[in-house]
Each structure stands twice: as C-alpha cells, then as structure tokens.
Short mmCIF file of C-alpha atoms (C1' of nucleotides) in Angstrom, two decimals:
data_model
loop_
_atom_site.label_atom_id
_atom_site.label_comp_id
_atom_site.label_asym_id
_atom_site.label_seq_id
_atom_site.Cartn_x
_atom_site.Cartn_y
_atom_site.Cartn_z
CA UNK A 1 -131.16 -177.03 167.72
CA UNK A 2 -131.94 -177.76 171.38
CA UNK A 3 -128.89 -179.89 172.23
CA UNK A 4 -130.26 -183.36 171.84
CA UNK A 5 -133.34 -185.35 172.52
CA UNK A 6 -133.86 -188.95 173.29
CA UNK A 7 -135.65 -190.74 170.50
CA UNK A 8 -135.75 -194.25 171.88
CA UNK A 9 -137.09 -195.46 175.17
CA UNK A 10 -134.52 -196.27 177.82
CA UNK A 11 -135.88 -199.76 178.25
CA UNK A 12 -138.22 -202.11 176.52
CA UNK A 13 -140.80 -203.59 178.86
CA UNK A 14 -139.76 -207.21 179.26
CA UNK A 15 -141.43 -208.55 182.32
CA UNK A 16 -145.12 -208.75 183.04
CA UNK A 17 -144.84 -206.04 185.66
CA UNK A 18 -143.42 -203.46 183.29
CA UNK A 19 -145.94 -204.25 180.59
CA UNK A 20 -148.62 -203.43 183.09
CA UNK A 21 -146.87 -200.21 183.96
CA UNK A 22 -146.93 -199.18 180.31
CA UNK A 23 -150.64 -199.85 180.18
CA UNK A 24 -151.14 -197.82 183.34
CA UNK A 25 -149.19 -194.93 181.88
CA UNK A 26 -151.24 -194.90 178.69
CA UNK A 27 -154.51 -195.01 180.51
CA UNK A 28 -153.41 -192.33 182.95
CA UNK A 29 -152.39 -190.10 180.06
CA UNK A 30 -155.77 -190.63 178.44
CA UNK A 31 -157.58 -189.75 181.62
CA UNK A 32 -155.55 -186.63 182.20
CA UNK A 33 -156.33 -185.48 178.68
CA UNK A 34 -160.01 -186.17 179.20
CA UNK A 35 -160.19 -184.46 182.55
CA UNK A 36 -157.92 -181.49 182.01
CA UNK A 37 -157.35 -181.17 178.31
CA UNK A 38 -154.09 -180.40 176.56
CA UNK A 39 -153.76 -177.51 178.94
CA UNK A 40 -153.31 -179.64 182.03
CA UNK A 41 -151.61 -182.51 180.27
CA UNK A 42 -148.08 -182.87 181.61
CA UNK A 43 -145.96 -185.83 182.50
CA UNK A 44 -146.05 -185.15 186.24
CA UNK A 45 -149.83 -185.17 186.18
CA UNK A 46 -149.82 -188.39 184.21
CA UNK A 47 -147.54 -190.07 186.73
CA UNK A 48 -149.64 -188.91 189.63
CA UNK A 49 -152.85 -190.02 188.01
CA UNK A 50 -151.33 -193.43 187.33
CA UNK A 51 -150.06 -193.76 190.87
CA UNK A 52 -146.49 -194.16 189.67
CA UNK A 53 -143.47 -191.91 189.43
CA UNK A 54 -142.41 -189.68 186.56
CA UNK A 55 -139.24 -191.68 186.22
CA UNK A 56 -141.24 -194.70 185.19
CA UNK A 57 -142.89 -192.79 182.41
CA UNK A 58 -139.49 -191.99 180.98
CA UNK A 59 -138.33 -195.56 181.22
CA UNK A 60 -140.68 -196.54 178.43
CA UNK A 61 -141.29 -193.32 176.55
CA UNK A 62 -138.38 -191.22 175.39
CA UNK A 63 -140.34 -188.00 175.71
CA UNK A 64 -143.81 -186.60 176.13
CA UNK A 65 -144.62 -186.52 172.44
CA UNK A 66 -143.82 -190.21 172.13
CA UNK A 67 -146.36 -190.87 174.83
CA UNK A 68 -148.99 -188.83 173.04
CA UNK A 69 -148.15 -190.59 169.81
CA UNK A 70 -148.64 -193.94 171.47
CA UNK A 71 -152.13 -192.84 172.43
CA UNK A 72 -152.81 -191.77 168.88
CA UNK A 73 -151.64 -195.10 167.55
CA UNK A 74 -153.81 -196.89 170.06
CA UNK A 75 -156.84 -194.99 168.84
CA UNK A 76 -156.02 -195.57 165.19
CA UNK A 77 -155.61 -199.25 165.76
CA UNK A 78 -158.98 -199.44 167.49
CA UNK A 79 -160.61 -197.54 164.63
CA UNK A 80 -158.98 -199.73 162.06
CA UNK A 81 -160.09 -202.86 163.85
CA UNK A 82 -163.68 -201.69 163.85
CA UNK A 83 -163.55 -200.86 160.17
CA UNK A 84 -161.96 -204.20 159.41
CA UNK A 85 -164.78 -205.95 161.21
CA UNK A 86 -167.34 -203.89 159.34
CA UNK A 87 -165.81 -204.79 156.02
CA UNK A 88 -165.74 -208.44 156.97
CA UNK A 89 -169.36 -208.30 158.08
CA UNK A 90 -170.38 -206.70 154.81
CA UNK A 91 -169.40 -209.70 152.71
CA UNK A 92 -172.14 -210.37 150.23
CA UNK A 93 -174.11 -207.27 151.11
CA UNK A 94 -174.86 -204.45 148.72
CA UNK A 95 -172.44 -201.56 148.39
CA UNK A 96 -174.81 -199.18 150.13
CA UNK A 97 -175.26 -201.56 153.01
CA UNK A 98 -171.53 -202.05 153.26
CA UNK A 99 -170.81 -198.37 153.31
CA UNK A 100 -173.44 -197.97 155.96
CA UNK A 101 -171.67 -200.47 158.18
CA UNK A 102 -168.30 -198.81 157.67
CA UNK A 103 -169.55 -195.34 158.41
CA UNK A 104 -171.23 -196.60 161.55
CA UNK A 105 -167.99 -198.23 162.59
CA UNK A 106 -166.14 -194.98 162.26
CA UNK A 107 -168.78 -193.08 164.17
CA UNK A 108 -168.70 -195.60 166.96
CA UNK A 109 -164.94 -195.57 167.21
CA UNK A 110 -164.95 -191.82 167.56
CA UNK A 111 -167.88 -191.65 169.89
CA UNK A 112 -166.44 -194.02 172.45
CA UNK A 113 -164.19 -191.40 173.98
CA UNK A 114 -165.12 -188.43 171.91
CA UNK A 115 -163.34 -185.78 173.95
CA UNK A 116 -160.11 -187.68 174.08
CA UNK A 117 -160.14 -188.66 170.45
CA UNK A 118 -160.79 -185.14 169.36
CA UNK A 119 -157.71 -183.93 171.17
CA UNK A 120 -155.63 -186.74 169.77
CA UNK A 121 -156.66 -186.00 166.23
CA UNK A 122 -155.70 -182.39 166.68
CA UNK A 123 -152.31 -183.37 168.03
CA UNK A 124 -151.71 -185.73 165.17
CA UNK A 125 -151.06 -182.86 162.80
CA UNK A 126 -148.46 -181.40 165.06
CA UNK A 127 -146.69 -184.64 165.86
CA UNK A 128 -146.51 -186.42 162.56
CA UNK A 129 -143.62 -185.24 160.41
CA UNK A 130 -145.32 -183.75 157.36
CA UNK A 131 -146.92 -186.35 155.15
CA UNK A 132 -145.58 -189.53 156.67
CA UNK A 133 -148.18 -192.12 155.88
CA UNK A 134 -148.77 -194.46 158.77
CA UNK A 135 -149.35 -198.14 158.25
CA UNK A 136 -152.79 -197.71 159.73
CA UNK A 137 -153.67 -195.11 157.13
CA UNK A 138 -152.32 -197.39 154.44
CA UNK A 139 -154.38 -200.32 155.56
CA UNK A 140 -157.52 -198.21 155.74
CA UNK A 141 -157.00 -197.21 152.14
CA UNK A 142 -156.55 -200.83 151.16
CA UNK A 143 -159.70 -201.90 152.89
CA UNK A 144 -161.76 -199.25 151.18
CA UNK A 145 -160.13 -199.85 147.81
CA UNK A 146 -160.81 -203.57 148.00
CA UNK A 147 -164.42 -203.06 148.97
CA UNK A 148 -164.99 -200.68 146.11
CA UNK A 149 -163.22 -202.97 143.67
CA UNK A 150 -165.53 -205.76 144.68
CA UNK A 151 -168.50 -203.57 143.75
CA UNK A 152 -166.95 -201.89 140.78
CA UNK A 153 -169.79 -202.66 138.41
CA UNK A 154 -172.24 -200.70 140.58
CA UNK A 155 -170.11 -197.59 140.24
CA UNK A 156 -170.12 -195.50 137.12
CA UNK A 157 -166.60 -194.09 137.10
CA UNK A 158 -163.62 -196.27 137.86
CA UNK A 159 -162.33 -195.80 141.38
CA UNK A 160 -158.69 -194.82 141.53
CA UNK A 161 -156.42 -194.08 144.47
CA UNK A 162 -157.36 -190.45 144.50
CA UNK A 163 -161.01 -191.29 144.86
CA UNK A 164 -160.30 -193.57 147.79
CA UNK A 165 -158.29 -190.84 149.42
CA UNK A 166 -161.06 -188.34 148.91
CA UNK A 167 -163.66 -190.66 150.37
CA UNK A 168 -161.57 -191.13 153.48
CA UNK A 169 -160.95 -187.42 153.84
CA UNK A 170 -164.64 -186.66 153.43
CA UNK A 171 -165.73 -189.31 155.93
CA UNK A 172 -163.24 -188.27 158.49
CA UNK A 173 -164.12 -184.62 158.30
CA UNK A 174 -167.82 -185.30 158.50
CA UNK A 175 -167.49 -187.74 161.35
CA UNK A 176 -165.43 -185.24 163.31
CA UNK A 177 -167.97 -182.55 162.59
CA UNK A 178 -170.84 -184.80 163.63
CA UNK A 179 -169.22 -185.63 166.95
CA UNK A 180 -168.38 -182.01 167.61
CA UNK A 181 -172.01 -181.06 167.21
CA UNK A 182 -173.48 -184.02 169.05
CA UNK A 183 -175.44 -185.25 166.07
CA UNK A 184 -177.36 -188.43 166.57
CA UNK A 185 -175.74 -191.43 165.01
CA UNK A 186 -178.68 -191.79 162.66
CA UNK A 187 -178.43 -188.25 161.37
CA UNK A 188 -174.69 -188.41 161.08
CA UNK A 189 -174.80 -191.69 159.17
CA UNK A 190 -177.36 -190.32 156.77
CA UNK A 191 -175.35 -187.23 156.00
CA UNK A 192 -172.02 -188.97 155.60
CA UNK A 193 -173.59 -191.56 153.35
CA UNK A 194 -175.16 -188.90 151.20
CA UNK A 195 -171.73 -187.38 150.65
CA UNK A 196 -170.00 -190.66 149.97
CA UNK A 197 -172.61 -192.02 147.65
CA UNK A 198 -172.85 -188.73 145.88
CA UNK A 199 -169.14 -188.84 145.27
CA UNK A 200 -169.33 -192.39 143.95
CA UNK A 201 -172.55 -192.32 141.97
CA UNK A 202 -173.00 -188.66 141.33
CA UNK A 203 -173.20 -187.27 137.82
CA UNK A 204 -170.34 -185.35 136.35
CA UNK A 205 -172.14 -183.04 133.93
CA UNK A 206 -169.28 -181.34 132.10
CA UNK A 207 -166.32 -182.77 130.23
CA UNK B 1 -158.17 -171.32 188.14
CA UNK B 2 -154.80 -169.72 187.42
CA UNK B 3 -155.29 -166.46 189.38
CA UNK B 4 -156.41 -164.17 186.61
CA UNK B 5 -155.69 -163.36 183.07
CA UNK B 6 -156.05 -160.19 181.14
CA UNK B 7 -158.84 -160.46 178.60
CA UNK B 8 -158.78 -156.99 177.16
CA UNK B 9 -155.92 -155.08 175.65
CA UNK B 10 -154.36 -152.39 177.82
CA UNK B 11 -154.93 -149.79 175.15
CA UNK B 12 -156.80 -149.37 171.94
CA UNK B 13 -154.64 -148.04 169.10
CA UNK B 14 -155.81 -144.50 168.56
CA UNK B 15 -153.14 -142.69 166.67
CA UNK B 16 -151.71 -143.56 163.31
CA UNK B 17 -148.42 -144.63 164.87
CA UNK B 18 -149.96 -147.28 167.08
CA UNK B 19 -152.13 -148.60 164.30
CA UNK B 20 -148.98 -149.22 162.36
CA UNK B 21 -147.46 -150.96 165.34
CA UNK B 22 -150.40 -153.33 165.50
CA UNK B 23 -149.91 -154.12 161.84
CA UNK B 24 -146.22 -154.71 162.43
CA UNK B 25 -146.97 -157.06 165.30
CA UNK B 26 -149.41 -159.10 163.25
CA UNK B 27 -147.05 -159.42 160.33
CA UNK B 28 -144.14 -160.30 162.61
CA UNK B 29 -146.20 -162.99 164.27
CA UNK B 30 -147.12 -164.41 160.89
CA UNK B 31 -143.50 -164.48 159.79
CA UNK B 32 -142.33 -166.15 162.97
CA UNK B 33 -144.95 -168.84 162.52
CA UNK B 34 -143.92 -169.34 158.93
CA UNK B 35 -140.23 -169.48 159.67
CA UNK B 36 -140.16 -171.39 162.92
CA UNK B 37 -143.55 -172.98 163.34
CA UNK B 38 -145.61 -173.20 166.50
CA UNK B 39 -142.49 -174.52 168.17
CA UNK B 40 -140.54 -171.31 167.87
CA UNK B 41 -143.54 -169.02 168.15
CA UNK B 42 -143.22 -166.90 171.28
CA UNK B 43 -143.92 -163.29 172.04
CA UNK B 44 -140.29 -162.35 172.47
CA UNK B 45 -139.49 -163.70 169.03
CA UNK B 46 -142.42 -161.79 167.57
CA UNK B 47 -141.23 -158.55 169.11
CA UNK B 48 -137.69 -159.07 167.87
CA UNK B 49 -138.86 -159.93 164.39
CA UNK B 50 -141.00 -156.82 164.30
CA UNK B 51 -138.19 -154.63 165.56
CA UNK B 52 -140.22 -153.52 168.53
CA UNK B 53 -140.34 -154.45 172.21
CA UNK B 54 -142.40 -157.11 173.94
CA UNK B 55 -144.08 -154.46 175.93
CA UNK B 56 -145.65 -153.06 172.82
CA UNK B 57 -147.13 -156.40 171.96
CA UNK B 58 -148.90 -156.43 175.29
CA UNK B 59 -150.19 -152.94 174.85
CA UNK B 60 -152.54 -154.10 172.14
CA UNK B 61 -153.00 -157.81 172.79
CA UNK B 62 -153.95 -159.01 176.25
CA UNK B 63 -152.11 -162.29 175.81
CA UNK B 64 -150.46 -164.51 173.29
CA UNK B 65 -153.60 -166.40 172.35
CA UNK B 66 -155.36 -163.14 171.54
CA UNK B 67 -152.57 -162.36 169.11
CA UNK B 68 -152.91 -165.74 167.46
CA UNK B 69 -156.65 -165.30 167.28
CA UNK B 70 -156.21 -161.97 165.57
CA UNK B 71 -154.15 -163.74 162.91
CA UNK B 72 -156.87 -166.33 162.51
CA UNK B 73 -159.51 -163.67 162.11
CA UNK B 74 -157.37 -161.89 159.58
CA UNK B 75 -157.13 -165.06 157.52
CA UNK B 76 -160.83 -165.79 157.78
CA UNK B 77 -161.70 -162.32 156.66
CA UNK B 78 -159.46 -162.64 153.64
CA UNK B 79 -161.01 -165.98 152.76
CA UNK B 80 -164.48 -164.63 153.18
CA UNK B 81 -163.72 -161.64 150.98
CA UNK B 82 -162.49 -163.89 148.21
CA UNK B 83 -165.59 -166.05 148.43
CA UNK B 84 -167.80 -163.01 148.46
CA UNK B 85 -166.14 -161.79 145.30
CA UNK B 86 -166.53 -165.19 143.70
CA UNK B 87 -170.23 -165.25 144.51
CA UNK B 88 -170.66 -161.79 143.11
CA UNK B 89 -168.78 -162.72 139.96
CA UNK B 90 -170.97 -165.76 139.47
CA UNK B 91 -174.14 -163.76 139.00
CA UNK B 92 -176.03 -165.17 136.07
CA UNK B 93 -173.68 -168.11 135.62
CA UNK B 94 -174.70 -171.74 135.92
CA UNK B 95 -174.53 -173.44 139.30
CA UNK B 96 -171.58 -175.55 138.24
CA UNK B 97 -169.69 -172.53 137.02
CA UNK B 98 -170.48 -170.70 140.24
CA UNK B 99 -169.30 -173.53 142.42
CA UNK B 100 -166.17 -173.70 140.36
CA UNK B 101 -165.42 -170.07 141.11
CA UNK B 102 -166.07 -170.50 144.79
CA UNK B 103 -163.88 -173.54 145.13
CA UNK B 104 -161.11 -171.77 143.29
CA UNK B 105 -161.44 -168.82 145.62
CA UNK B 106 -161.02 -171.05 148.63
CA UNK B 107 -158.02 -172.78 147.14
CA UNK B 108 -156.38 -169.48 146.35
CA UNK B 109 -156.99 -168.09 149.80
CA UNK B 110 -155.37 -171.11 151.37
CA UNK B 111 -152.52 -171.32 148.91
CA UNK B 112 -151.36 -167.77 149.42
CA UNK B 113 -149.53 -168.54 152.64
CA UNK B 114 -150.18 -172.22 152.88
CA UNK B 115 -147.80 -172.99 155.72
CA UNK B 116 -149.06 -170.20 157.89
CA UNK B 117 -152.71 -170.87 157.22
CA UNK B 118 -152.32 -174.52 158.02
CA UNK B 119 -150.94 -173.70 161.43
CA UNK B 120 -153.66 -171.17 162.06
CA UNK B 121 -156.40 -173.62 161.21
CA UNK B 122 -154.92 -176.14 163.60
CA UNK B 123 -154.79 -173.56 166.37
CA UNK B 124 -158.36 -172.54 165.74
CA UNK B 125 -159.66 -175.68 167.38
CA UNK B 126 -157.65 -175.08 170.48
CA UNK B 127 -158.47 -171.41 170.81
CA UNK B 128 -162.14 -171.19 170.03
CA UNK B 129 -164.37 -172.02 172.99
CA UNK B 130 -166.22 -175.15 171.92
CA UNK B 131 -168.79 -174.44 169.24
CA UNK B 132 -168.82 -170.68 169.20
CA UNK B 133 -169.85 -169.76 165.72
CA UNK B 134 -167.90 -166.82 164.40
CA UNK B 135 -169.53 -164.17 162.34
CA UNK B 136 -167.27 -165.13 159.47
CA UNK B 137 -168.52 -168.70 159.59
CA UNK B 138 -172.06 -167.41 159.68
CA UNK B 139 -171.63 -165.20 156.69
CA UNK B 140 -170.02 -167.98 154.70
CA UNK B 141 -173.05 -170.13 155.37
CA UNK B 142 -175.31 -167.34 154.23
CA UNK B 143 -173.41 -166.83 151.02
CA UNK B 144 -173.59 -170.50 150.14
CA UNK B 145 -177.20 -170.80 151.16
CA UNK B 146 -178.20 -167.84 149.01
CA UNK B 147 -176.32 -169.12 146.01
CA UNK B 148 -177.96 -172.51 146.29
CA UNK B 149 -181.39 -170.97 146.80
CA UNK B 150 -180.94 -169.01 143.61
CA UNK B 151 -180.35 -172.27 141.74
CA UNK B 152 -182.80 -174.36 143.63
CA UNK B 153 -184.59 -175.67 140.58
CA UNK B 154 -181.39 -177.29 139.34
CA UNK B 155 -181.09 -179.30 142.52
CA UNK B 156 -183.23 -182.35 143.17
CA UNK B 157 -183.55 -182.28 146.93
CA UNK B 158 -184.26 -179.06 148.81
CA UNK B 159 -181.17 -177.59 150.40
CA UNK B 160 -181.50 -177.08 154.14
CA UNK B 161 -179.04 -175.71 156.68
CA UNK B 162 -177.53 -179.08 157.33
CA UNK B 163 -176.69 -179.49 153.69
CA UNK B 164 -174.98 -176.13 153.58
CA UNK B 165 -172.99 -177.06 156.65
CA UNK B 166 -171.96 -180.33 155.10
CA UNK B 167 -170.86 -178.69 151.90
CA UNK B 168 -168.67 -176.30 153.81
CA UNK B 169 -167.17 -179.06 155.92
CA UNK B 170 -166.43 -181.14 152.84
CA UNK B 171 -164.86 -178.28 150.94
CA UNK B 172 -162.74 -177.24 153.81
CA UNK B 173 -161.41 -180.69 154.49
CA UNK B 174 -160.64 -181.33 150.86
CA UNK B 175 -158.99 -177.99 150.34
CA UNK B 176 -156.78 -178.56 153.36
CA UNK B 177 -155.92 -182.00 152.12
CA UNK B 178 -155.12 -180.69 148.65
CA UNK B 179 -152.77 -178.06 149.98
CA UNK B 180 -151.10 -180.53 152.28
CA UNK B 181 -150.31 -182.77 149.34
CA UNK B 182 -149.33 -180.05 146.90
CA UNK B 183 -152.05 -180.92 144.44
CA UNK B 184 -152.29 -178.71 141.40
CA UNK B 185 -155.14 -176.25 141.56
CA UNK B 186 -156.73 -177.96 138.57
CA UNK B 187 -156.72 -181.39 140.17
CA UNK B 188 -157.86 -180.04 143.49
CA UNK B 189 -160.73 -178.13 141.91
CA UNK B 190 -161.87 -181.16 139.98
CA UNK B 191 -161.91 -183.38 143.06
CA UNK B 192 -163.64 -180.91 145.34
CA UNK B 193 -166.26 -180.21 142.71
CA UNK B 194 -166.92 -183.88 142.22
CA UNK B 195 -167.64 -184.19 145.93
CA UNK B 196 -169.80 -181.11 146.12
CA UNK B 197 -171.81 -181.83 143.03
CA UNK B 198 -172.17 -185.43 144.05
CA UNK B 199 -173.64 -184.26 147.33
CA UNK B 200 -176.05 -181.89 145.61
CA UNK B 201 -177.10 -183.90 142.60
CA UNK B 202 -176.28 -187.42 143.63
CA UNK B 203 -178.99 -190.06 143.78
CA UNK B 204 -180.31 -191.27 147.07
CA UNK B 205 -181.30 -194.85 146.21
CA UNK B 206 -183.00 -196.04 149.39
CA UNK B 207 -185.83 -194.57 151.44
"C1'" DC C 1 -144.38 -124.41 174.49
"C1'" DC C 2 -146.34 -126.82 178.04
"C1'" DA C 3 -149.29 -130.17 180.17
"C1'" DT C 4 -151.17 -134.24 179.41
"C1'" DA C 5 -152.09 -138.27 177.10
"C1'" DA C 6 -150.49 -141.83 174.10
"C1'" DT C 7 -147.06 -144.78 172.93
"C1'" DG C 8 -142.81 -147.40 173.36
"C1'" DT C 9 -139.07 -149.85 176.09
"C1'" DG C 10 -136.68 -154.22 177.77
"C1'" DA C 11 -134.51 -156.10 181.85
"C1'" DG C 12 -136.42 -158.86 185.00
"C1'" DT C 13 -139.75 -162.07 187.38
"C1'" DA C 14 -142.55 -165.85 188.34
"C1'" DA C 15 -144.29 -169.88 187.05
"C1'" DT C 16 -144.37 -173.96 184.57
"C1'" DT C 17 -142.65 -178.31 183.14
"C1'" DG C 18 -139.95 -181.79 180.61
"C1'" DC C 19 -136.70 -184.68 182.05
"C1'" DT C 20 -132.48 -186.78 184.73
"C1'" DC C 21 -130.03 -189.62 187.79
"C1'" DA C 22 -128.48 -191.52 192.02
"C1'" DT C 23 -130.64 -194.65 194.67
"C1'" DA C 24 -133.88 -198.16 196.21
"C1'" DT C 25 -136.66 -202.09 195.39
"C1'" DT C 26 -138.25 -206.23 193.06
"C1'" DC C 27 -137.66 -210.09 190.08
"C1'" DC C 28 -135.37 -214.07 187.99
"C1'" DA C 29 -131.71 -217.49 186.71
"C1'" DC C 30 -128.76 -220.58 188.64
"C1'" DG D 1 -129.97 -218.09 198.63
"C1'" DT D 2 -127.44 -214.90 195.87
"C1'" DG D 3 -125.97 -211.95 192.36
"C1'" DG D 4 -127.11 -209.43 188.63
"C1'" DA D 5 -130.64 -207.55 185.78
"C1'" DA D 6 -134.93 -205.28 185.44
"C1'" DT D 7 -137.83 -202.04 187.34
"C1'" DA D 8 -139.34 -198.17 190.17
"C1'" DT D 9 -138.61 -193.79 192.67
"C1'" DG D 10 -139.10 -188.58 193.07
"C1'" DA D 11 -136.52 -184.49 194.55
"C1'" DG D 12 -134.68 -181.25 191.94
"C1'" DC D 13 -132.35 -179.18 187.84
"C1'" DA D 14 -132.37 -176.50 183.68
"C1'" DA D 15 -134.59 -174.32 180.38
"C1'" DT D 16 -138.22 -171.90 178.49
"C1'" DT D 17 -141.41 -168.18 178.22
"C1'" DA D 18 -145.56 -165.33 179.02
"C1'" DC D 19 -146.01 -161.23 180.92
"C1'" DT D 20 -145.12 -156.83 184.03
"C1'" DC D 21 -143.85 -152.29 185.27
"C1'" DA D 22 -141.26 -148.26 186.18
"C1'" DC D 23 -139.58 -145.36 183.12
"C1'" DA D 24 -138.42 -142.91 178.60
"C1'" DT D 25 -140.02 -140.98 174.47
"C1'" DT D 26 -143.26 -138.96 171.30
"C1'" DA D 27 -147.51 -136.84 169.91
"C1'" DT D 28 -151.44 -133.48 170.57
"C1'" DG D 29 -154.52 -129.70 171.91
"C1'" DG D 30 -154.77 -125.35 173.64
#
DNA sequence: CCATAATGTGAGTAATTGCTCATATTCCAC
DNA sequence: GTGGAATATGAGCAATTACTCACATTATGG
C-alpha cells in the first residue's frame, strides 16, 4: 500500500474566479489528451496548457485520476443530455423513428471530439472500481426502458432489464467501432439500427 | 521524439534453454498482471516472479510493450484456435447450432483467465497502432464469413463484409460484458445468440 | 577440451512525473 | 481600509521504473 493518497480535493471552488480555474483545468486536460494522447498527458503539461500552475490543479483535484474522471463524467453527462433530448423529441413517433433519433444522438455525442472521447472511454475501465454503476449509466437505462415500455405492444418478447442492458452494450460497441473506422453517420446509423431492431424484433427459432 | 527505442529483440531464442526462458517470462508476466493488475505490472516484478533477471527479459523483448503485446497475441491465438475448432465441429449442423458452438468457444476462451484477458483487451487499444488489422482478426473474419456463406440460403439478406464485422463486434462486446458481470455461460450464450440471430434474421421494416 | 557463441545476471542509471508546501497574491466582509 | 479567508504559485522532492552493460556462466561444434 503506497502510504496514503488524497481522495478529496483540498478546496471546493467557492468564488467565481476559482470556478473558472476549474473550467480552465478541465479544458486544458482535454486539449492535452487530444494533442498528445495518454502518453503525453501529465499534470505539469495540463497546467502549462491552461496557463496556470500545477499547484492550482491540486487545489481542486486530489490527484490525476480524479481529474481524468471529471473529464469522463463531463462526457457522460453530455451524452446523456443528448439522449434525453432525443427521447423527448421522439414523443409520439414510431419506435423505429425513436430509436433512429437515439442512435444518432449517441453518434453525434461521440463524434464531437472523437479522439478525446475514445481515450476517455478506454480510461473508464481502469478508473472505475469494478462494476460500480454510475448514476449516468443508471439514467440511460431508465430512459431506454421507459421508451421501450411505451412501445411494448410493437415488440414481440417482453423487454426486461437484461434486454435493456444488452441493447446499450450493443449500441455502445457499435458506435465506438463506427467512429474508429470513420464510418459515415448514415452507414453507422443503419448498421446499429439493424442490430438493435434485430434484437428487439428478431425471431427466436428454438425453445 | 524520445531519442530512440529498441524495436527488435537483442536475440532470437535459438537453443532449448532460451525458448524455455521466453515461456517463463510470458507466464510470469501473465501472473503478475493477474495478481497485481496493470498497476503493479513492471519488468522488475516480472523477472522476480519468473525467477530470472531483468536482463533476460530484455534479451528477448525489446521493451515492455512488446512483452505485453506478446501476451495479447498469445491470447488471440488461443481464442482463434477455439473458434476454429468450433467451426470445424459444426460441419453439417444447422446455422443456429453452429453459432451456438462458436459463441460458447468465445466465452470459454475469455473465461479461462478472465481477469488477465480483460486487462489484455484493454491494453490492446493502447498498443496497436490505430487500425492495424492483425492476422488473427483477419482469420476470424474469414471463418465467420465462410460459415455464413455455407448457410446463405437460411439468411434473408446477403451477408457482406460489414455484416461479418458487425457480428464480431457485437459478440465481442457482449462476451466481455458477460464476463465482467459473472453471467452464467448459459445466460450469456442465450443473450449473445439472440443478438446475433436478430442481426442475421431480423426484419428490416423500412426501405 | 577449447574457442566461440549463446545465454544469463543484477546493480545501477537516467528519466519521468505526481504531488507538496512555503510563500505570494487577490478577494471579500465589516 | 484592514484582516482574514480564498486562491494562486512553481521550484523541487520523492518515488517509481524501464532499460543498460560489463561481466559471469553455460552450451556447442570441431
């Protein structure tokens, strides 16, 4: 056990000035990751890029991982917001149309800063204590579950929690794959939808 | 550019003795990863665990990443072998039965040393120069493509390369997810198959 | 056996980097 | 104003670790 390790930030940002500093730190971290990758991502570089001092970084983030985690959360929140909007906008539409909107939302969220988001997703595994569901993940499940419940008569088999989980896993993997291979949004949407709709509507021949 | 970096091993193992050393190194690396995670994974620990000296590690691996990559390749080869066997064993069987065998093979390959394999898959992203298809990945695609071609009359839509890619992406993501959540092999198989068959047989309502 | 090649050794080095803390500066309440 | 709190600074420490190299040991072919 390496002696100890700070788990809480030294200070909470109270004044306007410090809140701006936190924003500067986050954006600087994002830019360093984009420009130099995980390889060149260190707190000194972040401070330099943000035009502030390392000390300031450690005023508001207990350690480097906490900073990275904050970036991850920021991305997840943005993704969730887009999906929420898509679900809201799909009120009254058919299930297929709704799914289309949601898939597009996910693709857009990832595409915005593809390089950065890819790195963050990879780091997520390392940083999140095994199987600790985030609130963002929970809300995403709820959103999808509600949408499917609303359309339950269009779906053959009842949709349980496992199915929702599977749909999210499938979408995420395919969206990542699409971005990695620079697929057009149209192609990516088509392929993800085929998988999702197949899962929902597809036949289950055997017992 | 950090000055330089060895890209080739100092020596190739020629005699029996050194071939054994290489095996010892690989297994030691695997055990360190299993016992202490990426965190405690360093070349000195690997040497100690293997009961050899660091110098020996660097006789046969130019750098730490090359060692990790060798572990990844080893895992991929094992996976591929299992899938190959499954495909061979599915000669004459129905498509559903064949897919069942293949999915099981994948689950087994991952389950064998789940903790280790999970770490290796995460490292793969970091270590493989963006979008460099490995021969293992290529052969997997071939195997799947051939199997599907053999059963093409049972599938509504023609199966192109993209579809094969998608099927592999979906399987992989779901298998990873299943292992992460300690799903029973039965449950995992059922869910992965539902996704795969849905993708293959599922209806495509719109244009 | 002997010369040569192959293999093995491990203390040490060089470089990186996360993070601290003593100090300085800025802000706000009164 | 003024005093105390909040915020900012950045040189440098401490720890880690990938990797080297001069040397010892072991194998092999003739």
